[in-house]
mmCIF file of C-alpha atoms (C1' of nucleotides) in Angstrom:
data_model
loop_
_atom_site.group_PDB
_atom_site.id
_atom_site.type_symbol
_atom_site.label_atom_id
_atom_site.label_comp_id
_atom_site.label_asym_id
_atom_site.label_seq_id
_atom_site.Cartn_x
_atom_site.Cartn_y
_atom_site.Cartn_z
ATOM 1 C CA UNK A 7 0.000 0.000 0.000
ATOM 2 C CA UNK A 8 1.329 3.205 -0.687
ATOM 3 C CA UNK A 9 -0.754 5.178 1.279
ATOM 4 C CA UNK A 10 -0.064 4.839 5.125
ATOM 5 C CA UNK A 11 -2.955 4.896 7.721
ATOM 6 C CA UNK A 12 -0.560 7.035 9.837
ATOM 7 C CA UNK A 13 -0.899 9.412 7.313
ATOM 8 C CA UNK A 14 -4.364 10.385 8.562
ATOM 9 C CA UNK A 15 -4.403 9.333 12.068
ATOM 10 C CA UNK A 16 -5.515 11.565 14.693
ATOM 11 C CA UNK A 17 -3.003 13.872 15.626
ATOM 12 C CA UNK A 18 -5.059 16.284 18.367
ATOM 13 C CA UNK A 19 -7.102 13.362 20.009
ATOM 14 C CA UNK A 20 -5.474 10.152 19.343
ATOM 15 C CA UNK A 21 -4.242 8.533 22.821
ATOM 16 C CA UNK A 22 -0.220 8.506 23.117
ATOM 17 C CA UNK A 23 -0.687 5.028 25.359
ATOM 18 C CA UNK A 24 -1.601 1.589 23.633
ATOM 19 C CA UNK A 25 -5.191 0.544 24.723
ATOM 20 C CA UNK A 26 -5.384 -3.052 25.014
ATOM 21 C CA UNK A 27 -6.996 -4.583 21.502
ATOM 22 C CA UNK A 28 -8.830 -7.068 23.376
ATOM 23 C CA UNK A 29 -12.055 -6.531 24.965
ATOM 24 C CA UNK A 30 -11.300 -5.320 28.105
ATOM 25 C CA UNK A 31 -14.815 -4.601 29.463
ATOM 26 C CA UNK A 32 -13.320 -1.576 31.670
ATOM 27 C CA UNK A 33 -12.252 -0.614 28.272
ATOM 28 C CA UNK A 34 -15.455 1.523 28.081
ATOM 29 C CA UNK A 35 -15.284 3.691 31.215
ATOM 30 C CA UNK A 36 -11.794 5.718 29.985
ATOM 31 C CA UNK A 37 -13.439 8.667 26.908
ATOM 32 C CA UNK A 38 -14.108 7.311 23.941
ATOM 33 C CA UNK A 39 -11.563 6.935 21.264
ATOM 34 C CA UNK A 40 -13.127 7.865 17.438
ATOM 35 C CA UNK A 41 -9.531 6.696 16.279
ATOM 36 C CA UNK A 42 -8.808 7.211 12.733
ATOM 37 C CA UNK A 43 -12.063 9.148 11.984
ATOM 38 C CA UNK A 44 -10.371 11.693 13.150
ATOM 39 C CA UNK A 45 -8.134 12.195 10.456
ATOM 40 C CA UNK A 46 -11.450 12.210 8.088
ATOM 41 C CA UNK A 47 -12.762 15.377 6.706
ATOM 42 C CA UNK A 48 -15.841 13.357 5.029
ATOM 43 C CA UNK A 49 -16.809 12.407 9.300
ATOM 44 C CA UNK A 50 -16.134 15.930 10.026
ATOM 45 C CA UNK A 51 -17.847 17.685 7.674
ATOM 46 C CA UNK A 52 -20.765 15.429 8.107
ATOM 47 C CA UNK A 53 -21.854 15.950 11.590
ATOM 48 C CA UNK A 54 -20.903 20.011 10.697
ATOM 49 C CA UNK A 55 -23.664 19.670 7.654
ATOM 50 C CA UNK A 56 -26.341 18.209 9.332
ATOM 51 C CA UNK A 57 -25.980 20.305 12.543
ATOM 52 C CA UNK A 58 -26.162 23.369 10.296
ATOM 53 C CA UNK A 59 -29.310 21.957 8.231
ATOM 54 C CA UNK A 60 -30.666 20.736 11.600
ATOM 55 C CA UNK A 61 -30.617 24.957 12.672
ATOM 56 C CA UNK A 62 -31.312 26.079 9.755
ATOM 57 C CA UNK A 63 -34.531 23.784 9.567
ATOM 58 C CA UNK A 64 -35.363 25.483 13.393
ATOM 59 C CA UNK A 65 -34.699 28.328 11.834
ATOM 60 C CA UNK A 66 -37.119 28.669 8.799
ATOM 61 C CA UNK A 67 -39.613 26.088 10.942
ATOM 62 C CA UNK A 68 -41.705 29.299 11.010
ATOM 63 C CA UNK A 69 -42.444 29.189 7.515
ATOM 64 C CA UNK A 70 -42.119 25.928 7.261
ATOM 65 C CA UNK A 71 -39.262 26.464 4.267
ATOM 66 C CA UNK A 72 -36.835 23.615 4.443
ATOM 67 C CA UNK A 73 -33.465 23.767 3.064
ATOM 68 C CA UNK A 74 -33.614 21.778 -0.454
ATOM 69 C CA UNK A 75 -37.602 24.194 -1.006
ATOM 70 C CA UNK A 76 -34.974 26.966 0.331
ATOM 71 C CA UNK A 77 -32.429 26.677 -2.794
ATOM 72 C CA UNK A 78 -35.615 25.960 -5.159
ATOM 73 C CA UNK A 79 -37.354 29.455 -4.260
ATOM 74 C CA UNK A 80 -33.720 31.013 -4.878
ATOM 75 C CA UNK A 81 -32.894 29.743 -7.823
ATOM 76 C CA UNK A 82 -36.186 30.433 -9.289
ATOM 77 C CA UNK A 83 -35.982 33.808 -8.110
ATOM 78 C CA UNK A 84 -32.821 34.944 -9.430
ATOM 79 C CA UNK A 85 -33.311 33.025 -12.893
ATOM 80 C CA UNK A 86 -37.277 33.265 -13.468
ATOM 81 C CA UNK A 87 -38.371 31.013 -16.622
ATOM 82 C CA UNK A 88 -35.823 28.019 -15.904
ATOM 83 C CA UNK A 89 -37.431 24.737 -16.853
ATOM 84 C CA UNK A 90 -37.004 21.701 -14.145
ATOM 85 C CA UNK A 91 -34.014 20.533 -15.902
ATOM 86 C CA UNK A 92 -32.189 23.242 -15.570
ATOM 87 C CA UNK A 93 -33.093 23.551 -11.615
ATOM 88 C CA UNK A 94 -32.000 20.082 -11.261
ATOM 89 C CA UNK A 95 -28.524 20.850 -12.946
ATOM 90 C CA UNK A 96 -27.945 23.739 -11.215
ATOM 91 C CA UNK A 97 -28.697 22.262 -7.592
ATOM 92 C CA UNK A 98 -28.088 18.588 -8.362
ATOM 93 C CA UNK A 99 -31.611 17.453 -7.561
ATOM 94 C CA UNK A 100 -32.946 14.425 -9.086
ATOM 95 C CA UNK A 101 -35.374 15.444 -11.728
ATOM 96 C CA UNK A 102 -37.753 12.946 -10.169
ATOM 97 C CA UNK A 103 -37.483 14.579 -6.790
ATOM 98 C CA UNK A 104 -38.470 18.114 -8.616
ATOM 99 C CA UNK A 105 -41.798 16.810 -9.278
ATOM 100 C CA UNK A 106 -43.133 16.281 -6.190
ATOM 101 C CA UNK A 107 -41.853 19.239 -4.355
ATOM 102 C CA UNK A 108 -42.435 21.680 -7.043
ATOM 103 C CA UNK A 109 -46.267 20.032 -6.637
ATOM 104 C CA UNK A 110 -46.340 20.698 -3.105
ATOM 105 C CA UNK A 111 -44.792 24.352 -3.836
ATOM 106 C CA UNK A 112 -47.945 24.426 -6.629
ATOM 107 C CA UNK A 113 -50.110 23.815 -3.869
ATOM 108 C CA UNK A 114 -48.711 25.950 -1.482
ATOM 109 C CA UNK A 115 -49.279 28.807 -3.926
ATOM 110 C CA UNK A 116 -45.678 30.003 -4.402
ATOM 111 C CA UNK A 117 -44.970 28.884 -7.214
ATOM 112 C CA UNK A 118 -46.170 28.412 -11.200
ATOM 113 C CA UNK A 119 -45.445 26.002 -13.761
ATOM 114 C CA UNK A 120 -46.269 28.222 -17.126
ATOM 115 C CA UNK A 121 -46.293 26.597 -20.582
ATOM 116 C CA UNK A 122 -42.490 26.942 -22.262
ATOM 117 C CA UNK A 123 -43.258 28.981 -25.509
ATOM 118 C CA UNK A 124 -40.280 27.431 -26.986
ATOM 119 C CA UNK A 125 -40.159 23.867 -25.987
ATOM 120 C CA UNK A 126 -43.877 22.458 -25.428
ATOM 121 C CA UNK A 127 -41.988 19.680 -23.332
ATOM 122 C CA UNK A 128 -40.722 22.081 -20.565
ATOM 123 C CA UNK A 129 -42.613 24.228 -17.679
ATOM 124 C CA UNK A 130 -41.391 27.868 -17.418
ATOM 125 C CA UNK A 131 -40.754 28.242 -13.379
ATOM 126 C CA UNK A 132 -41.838 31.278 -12.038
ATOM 127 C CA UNK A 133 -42.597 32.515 -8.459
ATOM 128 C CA UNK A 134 -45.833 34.068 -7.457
ATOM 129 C CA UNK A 135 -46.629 36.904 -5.709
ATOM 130 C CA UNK A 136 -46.920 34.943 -2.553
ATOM 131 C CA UNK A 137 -43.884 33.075 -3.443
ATOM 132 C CA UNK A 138 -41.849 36.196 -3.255
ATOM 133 C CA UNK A 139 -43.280 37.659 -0.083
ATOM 134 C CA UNK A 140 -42.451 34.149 1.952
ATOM 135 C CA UNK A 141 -38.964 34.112 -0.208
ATOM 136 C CA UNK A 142 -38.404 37.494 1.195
ATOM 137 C CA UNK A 143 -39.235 36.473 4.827
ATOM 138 C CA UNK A 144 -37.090 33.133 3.828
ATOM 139 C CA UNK A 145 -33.969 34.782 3.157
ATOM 140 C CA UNK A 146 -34.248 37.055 6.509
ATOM 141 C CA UNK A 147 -34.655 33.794 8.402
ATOM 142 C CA UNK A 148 -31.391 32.356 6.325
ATOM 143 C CA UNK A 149 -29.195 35.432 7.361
ATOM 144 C CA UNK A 150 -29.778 35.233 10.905
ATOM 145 C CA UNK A 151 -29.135 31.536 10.674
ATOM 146 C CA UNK A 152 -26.460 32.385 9.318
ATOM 147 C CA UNK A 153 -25.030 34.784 11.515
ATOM 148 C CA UNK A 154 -24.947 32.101 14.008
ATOM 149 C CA UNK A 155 -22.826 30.269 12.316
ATOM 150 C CA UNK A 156 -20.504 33.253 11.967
ATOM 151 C CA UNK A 157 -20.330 33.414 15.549
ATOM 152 C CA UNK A 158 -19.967 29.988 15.842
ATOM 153 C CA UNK A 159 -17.162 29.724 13.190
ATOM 154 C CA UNK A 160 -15.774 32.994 13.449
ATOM 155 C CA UNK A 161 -16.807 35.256 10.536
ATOM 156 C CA UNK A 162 -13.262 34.277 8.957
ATOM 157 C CA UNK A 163 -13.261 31.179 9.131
ATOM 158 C CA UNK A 164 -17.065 30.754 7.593
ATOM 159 C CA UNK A 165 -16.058 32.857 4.763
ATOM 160 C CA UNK A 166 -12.705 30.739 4.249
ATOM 161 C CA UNK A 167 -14.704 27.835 3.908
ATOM 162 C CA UNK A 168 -17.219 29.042 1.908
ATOM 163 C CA UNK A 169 -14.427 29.766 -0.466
ATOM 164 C CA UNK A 170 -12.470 26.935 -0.278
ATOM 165 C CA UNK A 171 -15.754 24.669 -0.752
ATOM 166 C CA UNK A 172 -16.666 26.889 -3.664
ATOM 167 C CA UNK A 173 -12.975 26.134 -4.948
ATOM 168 C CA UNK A 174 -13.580 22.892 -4.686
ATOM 169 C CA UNK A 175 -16.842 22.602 -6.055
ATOM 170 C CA UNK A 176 -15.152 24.672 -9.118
ATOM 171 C CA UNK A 177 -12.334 21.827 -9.369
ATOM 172 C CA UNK A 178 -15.295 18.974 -9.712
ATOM 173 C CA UNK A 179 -16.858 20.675 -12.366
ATOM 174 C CA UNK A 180 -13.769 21.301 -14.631
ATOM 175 C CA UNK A 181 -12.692 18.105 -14.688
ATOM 176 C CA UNK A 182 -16.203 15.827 -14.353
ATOM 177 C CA UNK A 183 -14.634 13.631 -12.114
ATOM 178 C CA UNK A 184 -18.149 12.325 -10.468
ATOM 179 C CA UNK A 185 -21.853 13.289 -11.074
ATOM 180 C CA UNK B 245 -34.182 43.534 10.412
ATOM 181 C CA UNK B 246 -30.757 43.726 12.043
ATOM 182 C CA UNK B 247 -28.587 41.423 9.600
ATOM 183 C CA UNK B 248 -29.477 42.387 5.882
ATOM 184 C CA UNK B 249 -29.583 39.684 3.248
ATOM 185 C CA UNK B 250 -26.345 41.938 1.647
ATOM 186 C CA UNK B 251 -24.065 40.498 4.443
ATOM 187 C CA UNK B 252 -24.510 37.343 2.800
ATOM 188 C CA UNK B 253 -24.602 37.606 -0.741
ATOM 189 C CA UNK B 254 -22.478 36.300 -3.343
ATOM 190 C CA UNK B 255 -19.103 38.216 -3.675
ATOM 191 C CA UNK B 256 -17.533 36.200 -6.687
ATOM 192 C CA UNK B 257 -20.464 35.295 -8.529
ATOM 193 C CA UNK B 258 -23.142 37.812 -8.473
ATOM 194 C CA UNK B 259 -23.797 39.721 -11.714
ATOM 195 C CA UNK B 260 -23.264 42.962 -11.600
ATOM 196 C CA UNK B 261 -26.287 43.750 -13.417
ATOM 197 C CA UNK B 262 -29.318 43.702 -12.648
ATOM 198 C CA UNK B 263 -31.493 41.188 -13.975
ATOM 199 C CA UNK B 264 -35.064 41.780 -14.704
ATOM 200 C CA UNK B 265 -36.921 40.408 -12.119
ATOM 201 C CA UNK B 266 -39.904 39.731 -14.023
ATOM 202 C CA UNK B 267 -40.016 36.601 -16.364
ATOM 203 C CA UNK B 268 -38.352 36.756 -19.485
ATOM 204 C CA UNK B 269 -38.157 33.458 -20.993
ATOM 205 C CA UNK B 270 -34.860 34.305 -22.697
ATOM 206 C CA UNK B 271 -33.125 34.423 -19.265
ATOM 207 C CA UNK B 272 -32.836 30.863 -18.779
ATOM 208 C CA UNK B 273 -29.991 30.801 -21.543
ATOM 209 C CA UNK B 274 -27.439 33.326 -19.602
ATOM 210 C CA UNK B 275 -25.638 30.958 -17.190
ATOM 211 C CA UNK B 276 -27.928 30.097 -14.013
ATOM 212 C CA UNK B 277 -27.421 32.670 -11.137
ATOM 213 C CA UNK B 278 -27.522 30.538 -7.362
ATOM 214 C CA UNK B 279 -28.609 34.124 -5.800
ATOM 215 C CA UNK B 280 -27.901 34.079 -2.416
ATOM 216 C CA UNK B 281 -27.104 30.338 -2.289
ATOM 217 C CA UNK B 282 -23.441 31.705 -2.609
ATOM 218 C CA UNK B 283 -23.720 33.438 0.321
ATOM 219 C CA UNK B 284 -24.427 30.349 2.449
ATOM 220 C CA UNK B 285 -22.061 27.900 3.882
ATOM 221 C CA UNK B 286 -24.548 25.379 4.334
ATOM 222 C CA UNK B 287 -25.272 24.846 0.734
ATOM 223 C CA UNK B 288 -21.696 24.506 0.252
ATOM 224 C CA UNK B 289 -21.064 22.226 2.321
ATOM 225 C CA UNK B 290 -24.025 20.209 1.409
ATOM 226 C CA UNK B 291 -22.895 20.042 -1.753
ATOM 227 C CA UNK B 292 -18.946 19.153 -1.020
ATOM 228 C CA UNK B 293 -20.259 16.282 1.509
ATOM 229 C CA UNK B 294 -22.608 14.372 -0.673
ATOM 230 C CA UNK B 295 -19.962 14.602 -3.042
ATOM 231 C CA UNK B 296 -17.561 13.349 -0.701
ATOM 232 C CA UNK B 297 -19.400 10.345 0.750
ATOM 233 C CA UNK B 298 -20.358 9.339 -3.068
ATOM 234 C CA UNK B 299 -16.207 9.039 -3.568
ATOM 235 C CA UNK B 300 -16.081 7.212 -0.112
ATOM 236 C CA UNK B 301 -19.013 4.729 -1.035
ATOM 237 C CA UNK B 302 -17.353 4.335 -4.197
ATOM 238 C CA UNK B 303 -13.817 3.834 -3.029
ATOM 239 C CA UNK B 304 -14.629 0.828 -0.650
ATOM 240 C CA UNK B 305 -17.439 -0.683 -2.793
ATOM 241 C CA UNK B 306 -15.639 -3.588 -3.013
ATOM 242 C CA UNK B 307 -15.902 -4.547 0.462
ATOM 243 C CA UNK B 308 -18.975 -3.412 0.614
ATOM 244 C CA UNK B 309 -18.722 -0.966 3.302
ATOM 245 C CA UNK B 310 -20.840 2.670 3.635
ATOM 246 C CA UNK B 311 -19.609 5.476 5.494
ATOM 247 C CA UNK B 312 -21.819 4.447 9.063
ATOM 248 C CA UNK B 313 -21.247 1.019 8.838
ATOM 249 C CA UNK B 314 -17.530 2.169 8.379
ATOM 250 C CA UNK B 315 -17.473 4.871 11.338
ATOM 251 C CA UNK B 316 -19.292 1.678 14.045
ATOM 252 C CA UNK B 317 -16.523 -0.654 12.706
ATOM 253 C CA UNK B 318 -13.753 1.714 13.340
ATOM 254 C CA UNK B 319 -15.057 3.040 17.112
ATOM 255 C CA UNK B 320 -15.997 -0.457 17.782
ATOM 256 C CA UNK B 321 -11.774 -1.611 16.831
ATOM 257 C CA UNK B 322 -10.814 1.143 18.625
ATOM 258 C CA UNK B 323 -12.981 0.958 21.959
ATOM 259 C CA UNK B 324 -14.064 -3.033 22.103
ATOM 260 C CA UNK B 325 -16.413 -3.410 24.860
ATOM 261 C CA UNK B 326 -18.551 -0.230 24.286
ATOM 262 C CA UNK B 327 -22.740 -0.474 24.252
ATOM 263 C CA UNK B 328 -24.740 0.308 21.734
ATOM 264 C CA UNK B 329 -25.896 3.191 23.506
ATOM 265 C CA UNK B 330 -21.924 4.075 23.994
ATOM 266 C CA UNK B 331 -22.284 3.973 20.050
ATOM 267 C CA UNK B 332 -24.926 6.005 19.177
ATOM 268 C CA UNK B 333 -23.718 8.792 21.791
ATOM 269 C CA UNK B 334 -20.649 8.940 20.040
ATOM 270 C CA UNK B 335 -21.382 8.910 16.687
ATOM 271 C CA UNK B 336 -24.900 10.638 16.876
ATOM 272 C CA UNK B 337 -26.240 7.800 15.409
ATOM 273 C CA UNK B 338 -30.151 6.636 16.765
ATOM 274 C CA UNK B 339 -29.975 4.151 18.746
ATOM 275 C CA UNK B 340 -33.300 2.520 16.726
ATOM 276 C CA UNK B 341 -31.103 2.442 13.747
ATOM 277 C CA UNK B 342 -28.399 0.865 15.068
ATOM 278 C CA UNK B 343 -30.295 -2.284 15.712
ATOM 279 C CA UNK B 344 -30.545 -2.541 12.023
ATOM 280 C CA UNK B 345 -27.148 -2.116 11.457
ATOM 281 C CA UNK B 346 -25.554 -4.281 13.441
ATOM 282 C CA UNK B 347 -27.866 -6.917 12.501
ATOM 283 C CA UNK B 348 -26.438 -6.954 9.290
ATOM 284 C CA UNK B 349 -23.049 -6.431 10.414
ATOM 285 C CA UNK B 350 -23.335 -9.697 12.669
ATOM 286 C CA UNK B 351 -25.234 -11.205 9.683
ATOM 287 C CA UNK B 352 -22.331 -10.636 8.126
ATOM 288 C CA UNK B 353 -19.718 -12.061 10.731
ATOM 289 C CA UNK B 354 -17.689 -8.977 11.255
ATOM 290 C CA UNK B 355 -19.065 -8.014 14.458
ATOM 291 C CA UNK B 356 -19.980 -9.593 17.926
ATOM 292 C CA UNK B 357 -22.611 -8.457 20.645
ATOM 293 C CA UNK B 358 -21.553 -10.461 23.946
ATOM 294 C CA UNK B 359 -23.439 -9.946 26.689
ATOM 295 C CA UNK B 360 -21.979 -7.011 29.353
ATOM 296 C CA UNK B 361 -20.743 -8.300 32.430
ATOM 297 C CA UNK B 362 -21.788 -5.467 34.197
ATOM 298 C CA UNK B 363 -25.570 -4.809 33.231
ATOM 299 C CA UNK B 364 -27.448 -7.366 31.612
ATOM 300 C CA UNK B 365 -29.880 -4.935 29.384
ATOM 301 C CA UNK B 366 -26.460 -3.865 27.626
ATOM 302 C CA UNK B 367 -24.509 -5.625 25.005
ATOM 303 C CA UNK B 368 -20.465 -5.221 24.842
ATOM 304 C CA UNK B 369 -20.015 -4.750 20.857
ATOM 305 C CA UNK B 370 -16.779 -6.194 19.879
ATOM 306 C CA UNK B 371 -15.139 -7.149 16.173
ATOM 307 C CA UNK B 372 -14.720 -10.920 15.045
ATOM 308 C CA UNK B 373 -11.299 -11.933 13.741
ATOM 309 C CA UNK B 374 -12.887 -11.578 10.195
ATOM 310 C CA UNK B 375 -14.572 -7.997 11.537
ATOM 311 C CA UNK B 376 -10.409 -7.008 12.110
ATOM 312 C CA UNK B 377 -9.279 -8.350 8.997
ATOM 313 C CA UNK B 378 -12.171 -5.869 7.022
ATOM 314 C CA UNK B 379 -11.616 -2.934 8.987
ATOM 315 C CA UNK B 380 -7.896 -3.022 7.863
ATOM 316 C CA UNK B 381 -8.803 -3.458 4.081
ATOM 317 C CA UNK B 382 -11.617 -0.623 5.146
ATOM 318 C CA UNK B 383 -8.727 1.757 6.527
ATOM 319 C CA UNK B 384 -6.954 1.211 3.375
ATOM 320 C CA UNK B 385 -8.937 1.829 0.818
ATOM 321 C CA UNK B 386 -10.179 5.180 3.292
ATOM 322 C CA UNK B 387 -7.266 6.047 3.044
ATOM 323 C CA UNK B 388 -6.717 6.087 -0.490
ATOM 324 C CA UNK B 389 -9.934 8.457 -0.792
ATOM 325 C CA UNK B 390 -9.100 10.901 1.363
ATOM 326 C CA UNK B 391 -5.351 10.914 -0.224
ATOM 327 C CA UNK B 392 -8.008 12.229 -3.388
ATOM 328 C CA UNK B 393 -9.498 14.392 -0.934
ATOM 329 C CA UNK B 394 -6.428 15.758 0.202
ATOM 330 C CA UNK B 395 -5.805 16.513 -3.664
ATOM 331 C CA UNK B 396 -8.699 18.122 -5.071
ATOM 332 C CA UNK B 397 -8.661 20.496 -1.840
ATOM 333 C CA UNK B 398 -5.121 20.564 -1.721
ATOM 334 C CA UNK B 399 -3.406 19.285 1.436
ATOM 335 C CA UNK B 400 -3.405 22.464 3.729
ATOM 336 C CA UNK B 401 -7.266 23.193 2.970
ATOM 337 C CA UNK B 402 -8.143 19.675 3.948
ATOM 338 C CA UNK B 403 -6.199 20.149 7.467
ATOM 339 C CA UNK B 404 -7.819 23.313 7.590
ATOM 340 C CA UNK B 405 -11.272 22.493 7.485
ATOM 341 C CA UNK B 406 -10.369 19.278 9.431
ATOM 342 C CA UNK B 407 -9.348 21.140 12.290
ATOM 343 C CA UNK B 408 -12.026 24.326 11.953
ATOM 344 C CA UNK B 409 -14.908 21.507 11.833
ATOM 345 C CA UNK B 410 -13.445 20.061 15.001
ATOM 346 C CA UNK B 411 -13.210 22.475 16.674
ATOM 347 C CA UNK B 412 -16.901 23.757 15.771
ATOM 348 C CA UNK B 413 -18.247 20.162 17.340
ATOM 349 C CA UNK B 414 -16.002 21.183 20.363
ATOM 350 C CA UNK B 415 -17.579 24.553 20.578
ATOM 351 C CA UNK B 416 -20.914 22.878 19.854
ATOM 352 C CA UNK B 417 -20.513 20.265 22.689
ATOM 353 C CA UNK B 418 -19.837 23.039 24.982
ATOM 354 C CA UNK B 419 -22.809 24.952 24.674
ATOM 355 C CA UNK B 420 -25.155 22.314 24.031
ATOM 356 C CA UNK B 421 -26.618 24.337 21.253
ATOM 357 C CA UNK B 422 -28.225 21.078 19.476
ATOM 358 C CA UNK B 423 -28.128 17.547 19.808
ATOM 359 C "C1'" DT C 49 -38.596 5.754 37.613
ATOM 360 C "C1'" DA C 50 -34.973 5.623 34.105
ATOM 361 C "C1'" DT C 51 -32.235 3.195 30.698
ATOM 362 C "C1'" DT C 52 -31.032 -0.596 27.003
ATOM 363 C "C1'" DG C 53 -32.186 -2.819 23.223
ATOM 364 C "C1'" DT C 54 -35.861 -3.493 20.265
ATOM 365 C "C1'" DT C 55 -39.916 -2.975 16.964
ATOM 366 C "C1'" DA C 56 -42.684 -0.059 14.322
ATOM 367 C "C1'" DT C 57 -44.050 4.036 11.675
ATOM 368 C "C1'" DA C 58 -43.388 8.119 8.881
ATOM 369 C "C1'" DC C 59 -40.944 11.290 6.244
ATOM 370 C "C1'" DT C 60 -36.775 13.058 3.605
ATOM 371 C "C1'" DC C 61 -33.405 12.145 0.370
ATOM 372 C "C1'" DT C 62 -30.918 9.385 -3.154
ATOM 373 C "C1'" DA C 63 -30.884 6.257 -7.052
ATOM 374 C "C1'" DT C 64 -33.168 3.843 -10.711
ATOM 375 C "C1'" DA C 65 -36.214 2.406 -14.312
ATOM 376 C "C1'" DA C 66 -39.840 3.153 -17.319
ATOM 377 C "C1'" DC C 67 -43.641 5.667 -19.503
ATOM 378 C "C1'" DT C 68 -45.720 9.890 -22.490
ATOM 379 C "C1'" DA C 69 -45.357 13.661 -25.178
ATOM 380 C "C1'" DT C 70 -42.743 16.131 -27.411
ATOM 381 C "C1'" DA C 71 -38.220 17.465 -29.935
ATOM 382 C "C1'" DT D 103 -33.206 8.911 -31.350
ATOM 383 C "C1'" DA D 104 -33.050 11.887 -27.416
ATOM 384 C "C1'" DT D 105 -35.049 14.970 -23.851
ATOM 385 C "C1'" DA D 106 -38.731 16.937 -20.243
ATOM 386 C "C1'" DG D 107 -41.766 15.831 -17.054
ATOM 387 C "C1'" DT D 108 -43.817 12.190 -14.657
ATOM 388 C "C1'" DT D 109 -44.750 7.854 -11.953
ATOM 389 C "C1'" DA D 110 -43.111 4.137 -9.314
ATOM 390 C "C1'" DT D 111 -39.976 1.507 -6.388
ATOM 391 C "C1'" DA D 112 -36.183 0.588 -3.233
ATOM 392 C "C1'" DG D 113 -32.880 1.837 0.104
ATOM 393 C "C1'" DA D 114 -30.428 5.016 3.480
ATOM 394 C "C1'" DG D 115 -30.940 8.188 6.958
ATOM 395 C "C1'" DT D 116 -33.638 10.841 10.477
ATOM 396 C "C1'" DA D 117 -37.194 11.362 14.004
ATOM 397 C "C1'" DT D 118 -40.600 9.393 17.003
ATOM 398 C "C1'" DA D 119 -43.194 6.488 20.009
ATOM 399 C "C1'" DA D 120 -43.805 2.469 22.561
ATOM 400 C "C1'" DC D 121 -42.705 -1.992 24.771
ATOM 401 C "C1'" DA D 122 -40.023 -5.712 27.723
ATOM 402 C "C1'" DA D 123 -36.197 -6.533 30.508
ATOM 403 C "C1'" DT D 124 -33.317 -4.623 33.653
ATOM 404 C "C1'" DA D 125 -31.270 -0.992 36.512
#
DNA sequence: TATTGTTATACTCTATAACTATA
DNA sequence: TATAGTTATAGAGTATAACAATA
């Protein structure tokens, strides 16, 4: 192997003494040992994600906006007309998926599926007046949800991340390697 | 409102002009604007993490190993002896779910519930011979992902973000903010 | 009374396949 | 033939509630 484990053990956490690799059954007294998760981003970034969906879900609980209906209302938004295709590229939602929340949005009377005048295959997304009002409210909710996690963070490190995760997300597209 | 939606919109990626906010069907063919979705960490970091447990599910396919069954193996090598309970507190994992797990991962030979010596509602979790031999091939091919991972975000981000996330579940454990 | 493991239910999300109507 | 929207199914993950055995 030319990769070592070592390589991404823990190097903060990881306990300098040998624990016994039998069961011991006092083994389970002495704090926990996560051993080599430690030295994995994917575990990290993880239980980050879903703690910040889990507030931002309390967050927008109010209007009952969760986070995937969240980026839908944006995107549609900022780029009224976009077909269902084209929201699924841009936010890497199953097509299928679209369907049945863009039927509960429907319902919900925030949003409109018009007729395409160019392609009688495609809706034409569109927000409604209603669906702009609660957007609006929506996207107050988001920035105080996420000015906890500046404080949380630190504002520098939140925006560092935000960059390097953009960076990254750049990289993936450029050279296809998955999706 | 005390935090303004500007504090969090996109820096890098916003137009600059304005686009009209009414539909015009020809505004689906300039390239898709996220809105404020650039503005927020979580969608990021969405984003990098399902993209990051895909390469993780992929990488150790052929053993047949996901990202939770892989976390319970490892803290279960590392800590033999613990209860499920001891588990799911560490990992965040329900305990309900667990149950599941585990009887597939027994199913499977690669792990052991004895019973606890010292309470008899408890099981001590422990790894077969054939559980040890796994995890090692498991901690191999890990480690060959997040060698990728340490690529595509280049080496210091991924300690970066390694060490900002942990210390955000410190901070988080602190103040018992959530879960 | 509280906790451990368990069963059960429901809902979200991901991943597919297949169908229809258009292109 | 390929694509857009749709329906359907299966599995993972999350969130609950409730129950029996045990503490």
């Amino acid at each position: 192997m030319s990769v070592s484990d070592r390589k991404f053990s823990a190097k903060a956490s990881a306990p300098s003494t040998v624990r016994p690799r039998l069961a011991s059954p006092k083994a389970r007294d002495a704090r926990p040992d996560r051993g080599v998760l430690n030295g994995h981003l994917g575990y990290f970034m993880r239980r980050a994600q879903v703690w910040v969906f889990q507030d931002f879900i309390r967050t927008l609980a109010p209007i009952d906006i969760r986070p995937a209906q969240y980026s839908v209302l944006v995107v549609i938004g900022a780029n009224p007309g976009l077909s269902q295709s084209d929201i699924s590229d841009i936010l890497g939602i199953e097509r299928a998926r679209l369907v049945r929340m863009l039927d509960r949005l429907d319902r919900r009377g925030l949003t409109l599926r018009l007729p395409s005048d160019r392609d009688r295959r495609s809706h034409a997304l569109h927000l409604t007046r209603e669906g702009q009002k609660l957007l609006k409210q929506a996207k107050m909710l988001a920035a105080q949800h996420e000015a906890r996690l500046a404080e949380l963070f630190g504002p520098a490190n939140r925006q560092m991340m935000i960059e390097v995760l953009r960076e990254f997300e750049t990289r993936l597209a450029a050279g296809q390697s998955s999706r």
